[in-house]
Coordinates of C-alpha atoms and ligand atoms in Angstrom, one line a residue:
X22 CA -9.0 19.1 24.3
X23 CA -12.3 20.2 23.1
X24 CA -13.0 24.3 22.3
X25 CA -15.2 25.0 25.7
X26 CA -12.5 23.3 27.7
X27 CA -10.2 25.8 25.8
X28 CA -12.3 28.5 26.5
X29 CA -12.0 28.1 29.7
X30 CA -8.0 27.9 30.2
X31 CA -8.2 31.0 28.3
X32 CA -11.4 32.7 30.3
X33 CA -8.8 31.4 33.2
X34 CA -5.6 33.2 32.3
X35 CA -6.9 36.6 31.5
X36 CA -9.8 37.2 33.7
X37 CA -9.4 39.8 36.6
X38 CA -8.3 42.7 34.6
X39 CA -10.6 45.3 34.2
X40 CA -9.9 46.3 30.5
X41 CA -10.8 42.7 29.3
X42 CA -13.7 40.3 28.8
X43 CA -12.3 36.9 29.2
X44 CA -14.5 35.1 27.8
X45 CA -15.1 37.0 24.1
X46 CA -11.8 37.6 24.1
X47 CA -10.9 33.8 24.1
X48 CA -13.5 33.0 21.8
X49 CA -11.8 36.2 19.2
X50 CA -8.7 34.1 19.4
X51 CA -9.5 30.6 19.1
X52 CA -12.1 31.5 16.0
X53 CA -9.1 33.7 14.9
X54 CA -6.7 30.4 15.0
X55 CA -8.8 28.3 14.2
X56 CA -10.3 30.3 11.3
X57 CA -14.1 30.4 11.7
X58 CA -16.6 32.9 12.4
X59 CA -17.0 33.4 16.4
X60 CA -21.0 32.2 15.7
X61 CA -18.9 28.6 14.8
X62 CA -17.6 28.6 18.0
X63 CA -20.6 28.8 20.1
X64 CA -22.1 26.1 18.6
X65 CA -19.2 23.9 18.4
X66 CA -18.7 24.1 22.3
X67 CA -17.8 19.9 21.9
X68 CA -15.3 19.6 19.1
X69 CA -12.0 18.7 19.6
X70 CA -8.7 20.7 18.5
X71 CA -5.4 19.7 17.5
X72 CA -2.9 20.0 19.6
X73 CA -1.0 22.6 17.4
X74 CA -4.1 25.1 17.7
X75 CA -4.2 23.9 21.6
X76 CA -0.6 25.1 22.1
X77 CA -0.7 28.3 20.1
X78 CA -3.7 29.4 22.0
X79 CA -2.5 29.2 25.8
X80 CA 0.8 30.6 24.3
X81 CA -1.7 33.7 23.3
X82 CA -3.4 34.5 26.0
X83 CA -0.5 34.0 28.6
X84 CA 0.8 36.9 26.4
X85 CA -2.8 38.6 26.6
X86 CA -2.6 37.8 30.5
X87 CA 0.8 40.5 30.8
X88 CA -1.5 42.8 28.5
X89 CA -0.1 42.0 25.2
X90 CA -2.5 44.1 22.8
X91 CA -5.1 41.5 20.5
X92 CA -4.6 44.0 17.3
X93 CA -0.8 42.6 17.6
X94 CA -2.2 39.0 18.2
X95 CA -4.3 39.0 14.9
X96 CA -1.9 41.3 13.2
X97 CA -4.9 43.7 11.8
X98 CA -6.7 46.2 12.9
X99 CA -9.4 48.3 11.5
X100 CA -10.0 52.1 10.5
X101 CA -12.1 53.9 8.2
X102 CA -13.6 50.4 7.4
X103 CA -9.9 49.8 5.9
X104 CA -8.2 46.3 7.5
X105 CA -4.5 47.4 8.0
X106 CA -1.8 45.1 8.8
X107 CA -0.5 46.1 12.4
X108 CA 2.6 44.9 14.1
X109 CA 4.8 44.9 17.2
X110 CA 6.7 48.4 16.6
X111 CA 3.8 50.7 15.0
X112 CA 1.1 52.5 16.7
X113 CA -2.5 50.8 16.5
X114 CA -4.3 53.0 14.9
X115 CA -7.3 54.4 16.9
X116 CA -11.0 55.3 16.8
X117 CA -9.9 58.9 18.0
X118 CA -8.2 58.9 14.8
X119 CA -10.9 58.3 12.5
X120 CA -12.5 61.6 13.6
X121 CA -10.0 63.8 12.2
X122 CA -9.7 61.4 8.7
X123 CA -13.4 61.9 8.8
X124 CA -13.4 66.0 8.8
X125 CA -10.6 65.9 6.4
X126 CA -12.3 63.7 3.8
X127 CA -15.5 65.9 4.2
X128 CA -13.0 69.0 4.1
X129 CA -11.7 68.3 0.6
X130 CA -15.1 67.1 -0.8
X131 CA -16.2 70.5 0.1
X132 CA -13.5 72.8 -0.8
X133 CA -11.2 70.8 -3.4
X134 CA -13.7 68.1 -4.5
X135 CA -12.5 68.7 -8.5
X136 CA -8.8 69.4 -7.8
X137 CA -5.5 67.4 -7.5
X138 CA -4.4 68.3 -4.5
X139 CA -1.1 67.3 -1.9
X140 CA -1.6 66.1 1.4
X141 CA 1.0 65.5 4.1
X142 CA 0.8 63.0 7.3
X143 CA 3.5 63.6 9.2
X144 CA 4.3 60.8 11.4
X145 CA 1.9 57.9 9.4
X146 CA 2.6 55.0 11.5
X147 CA 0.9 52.1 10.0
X148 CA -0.2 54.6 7.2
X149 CA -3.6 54.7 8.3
X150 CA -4.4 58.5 7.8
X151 CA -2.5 58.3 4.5
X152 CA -4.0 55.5 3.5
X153 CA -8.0 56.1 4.4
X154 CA -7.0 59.8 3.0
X155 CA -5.9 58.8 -0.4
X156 CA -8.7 55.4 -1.0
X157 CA -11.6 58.0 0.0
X158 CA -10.5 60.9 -1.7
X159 CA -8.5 59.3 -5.3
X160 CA -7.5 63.1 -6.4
X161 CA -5.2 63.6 -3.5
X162 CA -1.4 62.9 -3.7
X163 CA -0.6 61.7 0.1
X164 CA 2.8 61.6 1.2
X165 CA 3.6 60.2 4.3
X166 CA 6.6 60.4 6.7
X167 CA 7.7 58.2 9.7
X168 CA 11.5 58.1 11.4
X169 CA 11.1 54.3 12.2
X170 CA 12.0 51.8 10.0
X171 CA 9.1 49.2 11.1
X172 CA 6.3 51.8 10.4
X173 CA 7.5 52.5 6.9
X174 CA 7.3 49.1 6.6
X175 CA 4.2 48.6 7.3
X176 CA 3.0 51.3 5.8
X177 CA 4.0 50.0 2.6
X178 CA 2.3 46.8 3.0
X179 CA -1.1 49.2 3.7
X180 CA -0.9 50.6 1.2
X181 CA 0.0 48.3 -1.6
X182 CA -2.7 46.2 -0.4
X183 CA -5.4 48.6 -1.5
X184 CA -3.0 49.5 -4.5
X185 CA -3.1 53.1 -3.8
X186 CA 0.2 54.4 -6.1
X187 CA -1.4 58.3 -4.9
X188 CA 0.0 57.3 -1.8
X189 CA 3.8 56.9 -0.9
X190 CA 5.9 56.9 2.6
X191 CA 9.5 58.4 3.3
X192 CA 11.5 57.5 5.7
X193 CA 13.1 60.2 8.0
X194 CA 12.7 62.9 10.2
X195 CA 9.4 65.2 10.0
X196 CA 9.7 66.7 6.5
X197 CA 13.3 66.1 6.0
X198 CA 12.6 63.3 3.6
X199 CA 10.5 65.9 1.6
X200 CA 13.2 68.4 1.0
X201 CA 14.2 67.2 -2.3
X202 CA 11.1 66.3 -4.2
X203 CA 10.3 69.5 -5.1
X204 CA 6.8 70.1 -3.2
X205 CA 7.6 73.5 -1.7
X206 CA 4.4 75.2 -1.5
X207 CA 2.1 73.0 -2.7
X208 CA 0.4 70.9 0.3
X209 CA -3.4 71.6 1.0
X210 CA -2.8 69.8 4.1
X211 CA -0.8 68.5 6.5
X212 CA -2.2 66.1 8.8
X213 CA 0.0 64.9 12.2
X214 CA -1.0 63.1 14.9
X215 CA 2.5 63.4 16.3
X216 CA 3.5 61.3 20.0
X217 CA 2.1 63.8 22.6
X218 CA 2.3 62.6 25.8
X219 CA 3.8 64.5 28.6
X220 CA 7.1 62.5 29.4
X221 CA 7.0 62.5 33.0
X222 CA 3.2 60.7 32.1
X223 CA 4.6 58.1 30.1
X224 CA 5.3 55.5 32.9
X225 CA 1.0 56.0 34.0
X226 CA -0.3 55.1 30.4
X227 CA -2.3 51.6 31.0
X228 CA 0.0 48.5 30.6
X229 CA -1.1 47.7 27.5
X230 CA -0.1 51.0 25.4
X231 CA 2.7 51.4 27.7
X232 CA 4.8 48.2 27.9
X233 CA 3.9 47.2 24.1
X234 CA 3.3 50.2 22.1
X235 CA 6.2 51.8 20.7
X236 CA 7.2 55.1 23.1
X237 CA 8.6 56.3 19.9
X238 CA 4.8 57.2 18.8
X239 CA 4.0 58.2 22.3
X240 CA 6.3 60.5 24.0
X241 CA 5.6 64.0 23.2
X242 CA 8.9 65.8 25.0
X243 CA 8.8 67.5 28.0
X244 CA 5.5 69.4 28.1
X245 CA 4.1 67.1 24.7
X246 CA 4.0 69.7 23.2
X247 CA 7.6 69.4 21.0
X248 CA 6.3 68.0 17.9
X249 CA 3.5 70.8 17.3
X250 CA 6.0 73.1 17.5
X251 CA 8.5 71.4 15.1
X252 CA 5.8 70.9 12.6
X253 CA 4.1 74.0 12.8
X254 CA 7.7 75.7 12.0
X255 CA 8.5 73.1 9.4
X256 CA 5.1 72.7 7.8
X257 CA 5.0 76.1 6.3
X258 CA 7.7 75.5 3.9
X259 CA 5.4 72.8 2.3
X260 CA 1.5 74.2 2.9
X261 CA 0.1 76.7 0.1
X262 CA -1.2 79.8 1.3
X263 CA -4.8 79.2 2.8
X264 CA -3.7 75.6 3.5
X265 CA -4.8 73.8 6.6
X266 CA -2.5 72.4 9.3
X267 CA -4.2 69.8 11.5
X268 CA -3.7 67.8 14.7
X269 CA -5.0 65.1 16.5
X270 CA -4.2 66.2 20.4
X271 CA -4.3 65.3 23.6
X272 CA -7.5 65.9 25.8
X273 CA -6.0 69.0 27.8
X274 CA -3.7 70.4 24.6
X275 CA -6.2 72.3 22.7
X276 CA -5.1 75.9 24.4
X277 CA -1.6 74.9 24.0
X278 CA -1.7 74.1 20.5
X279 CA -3.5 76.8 19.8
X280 CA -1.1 79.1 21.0
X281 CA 1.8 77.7 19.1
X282 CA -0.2 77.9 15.9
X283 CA -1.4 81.5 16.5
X284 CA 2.8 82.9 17.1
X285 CA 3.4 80.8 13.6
X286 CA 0.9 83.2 12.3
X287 CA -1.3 80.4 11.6
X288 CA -5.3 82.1 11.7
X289 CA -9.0 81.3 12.1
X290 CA -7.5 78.4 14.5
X291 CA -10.5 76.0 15.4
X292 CA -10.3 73.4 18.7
X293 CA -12.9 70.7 18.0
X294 CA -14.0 68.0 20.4
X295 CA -14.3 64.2 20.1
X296 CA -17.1 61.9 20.7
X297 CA -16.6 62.3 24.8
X298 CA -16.9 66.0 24.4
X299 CA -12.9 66.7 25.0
X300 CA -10.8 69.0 22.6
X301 CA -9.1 66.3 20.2
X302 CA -8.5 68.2 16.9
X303 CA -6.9 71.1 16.4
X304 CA -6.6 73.3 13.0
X305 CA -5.7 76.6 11.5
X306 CA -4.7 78.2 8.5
X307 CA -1.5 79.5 6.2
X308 CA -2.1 82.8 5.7
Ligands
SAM63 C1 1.1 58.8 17.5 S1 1.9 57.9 16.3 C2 0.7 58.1 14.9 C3 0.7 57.0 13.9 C4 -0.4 57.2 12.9 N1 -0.3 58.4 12.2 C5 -1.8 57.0 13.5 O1 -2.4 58.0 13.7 O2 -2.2 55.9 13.9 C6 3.2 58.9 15.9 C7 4.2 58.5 14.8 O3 5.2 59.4 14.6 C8 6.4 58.8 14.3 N2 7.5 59.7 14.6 C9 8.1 60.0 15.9 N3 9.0 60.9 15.7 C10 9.1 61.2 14.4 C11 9.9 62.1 13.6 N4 10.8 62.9 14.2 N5 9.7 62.2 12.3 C12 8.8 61.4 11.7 N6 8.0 60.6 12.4 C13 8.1 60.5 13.7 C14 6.4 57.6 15.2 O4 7.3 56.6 14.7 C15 4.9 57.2 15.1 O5 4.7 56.3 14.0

């Protein structure tokens, strides 16, 4: 079979649902299999592929047809201009995301650009806070935590593939990994973007997040609120006074949140917004 007759099984199998443009995305794959630049494609509309490649393809997109997510398919994803290896099991990381690393990197240029300083991510994932945290800013020590085994995992991979040894991931629940290393005190920040979805909203997330990402990244407790408590409480153990506790959120959480930082005696509390104008960071202070 030739690529534009390819092309088309693929456009084929996927079109129809709203969240996908059948025809880039077949050409993403096939360029991605085939290894060539997705200009290559269009102008090789007439060359034939092996039957390998063939087979491998319509076995893809039937997968994409259920909603099967493409960062899984390629096995990276990108943030903060980082490629990180992504895989069935950890969260892909998302543009949402990159906000918050964004205010924290400008955060310690301002206020600890000549010091070594300790930074927590509680619940890294693929390691993609840590990780864009400790490449951008090479005085910080980031120490990551995750309670799944595939995330530490991956993690790892991230992170030894930019060679980042200020960087390393422990495996276990919230900071319980951290007790014994002997950082009491001594964070500037800790950085979550914990699972915080409602679970009674779990079964409306779009098919995609829902049927392939893991729920262990999504689902938040009752009210999604239960990690902000847990980390608020357990955070202060690690943060110095005047340190900064920080969340990613959900669009309707910033109130919440706030609230459960202010009875931890957290102060000068901030809600900020994303890119769509919803609250989607939230901070505050150690006194
Ligand atoms: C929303 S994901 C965030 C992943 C990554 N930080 C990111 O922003 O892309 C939440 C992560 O928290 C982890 N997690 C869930 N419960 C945890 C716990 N009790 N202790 C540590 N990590 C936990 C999940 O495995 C998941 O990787």
């Amino acid at each position: 079979m030739v690529i534009g007759e390819l092309l088309e099984i693929g456009k084929t199998l996927i079109e129809g649902r709203d969240y996908i443009d059948p025809i880039l995305e077949s050409i993403l794959v096939l360029s991605n299999l085939l290894e060539v630049d997705k200009s290559y494609i269009y102008i090789h509309l007439d060359e034939e592929v092996d039957r390998e490649t063939e087979e491998k393809f319509i076995h893809i997109m039937e997968k994409r047809s259920h909603g099967y997510p493409l960062q899984y398919i390629f096995g990276e994803w990108d943030f903060m201009g980082l490629p990180l290896h992504v895989e069935e099991g950890v969260l892909i990381p998302r543009p949402e995301t990159e906000l918050m690393v964004e205010y924290i990197i400008e955060y310690i240029s301002k206020y600890h650009r000549n010091e070594d300083i300790k930074v927590l991510d509680i619940g890294t994932g693929s390691g993609a806070i840590a990780i864009s945290i400790g490449k951008y800013c090479p005085r910080t020590r980031v120490y990551g935590t995750d309670m799944e085994d595939i995330p530490i995992r991956v993690a790892n991979i991230n992170r030894n593939r930019y060679g980042l040894s200020n960087v390393s991931f422990y495996h276990g629940n919230l900071f319980e990994p951290l007790e014994d290393i002997g950082i009491d005190g001594e964070a500037q920040i800790i950085v979550s973007n914990p699972p915080y979805i409602r679970s009674e909203d779990m079964s409306t997330l779009q098919v995609e997040v829902r049927e392939f990402e893991p729920k262990s990244a999504l689902d938040g407790g009752r009210d999604g609120l239960d990690y902000y408590r847990k980390i608020s409480i357990g955070g202060k153990r690690y943060l110095r006074p005047g340190g900064m506790l920080i969340y990613e959120i959900g669009y309707d959480q910033g109130k919440d949140v706030e609230n459960i930082l202010r009875e931890q005696g957290f102060t000068c509390i901030s809600i900020l917004k994303d890119l769509q104008g919803h609250d989607r960071i939230v901070l505050g202070f150690l006194k």
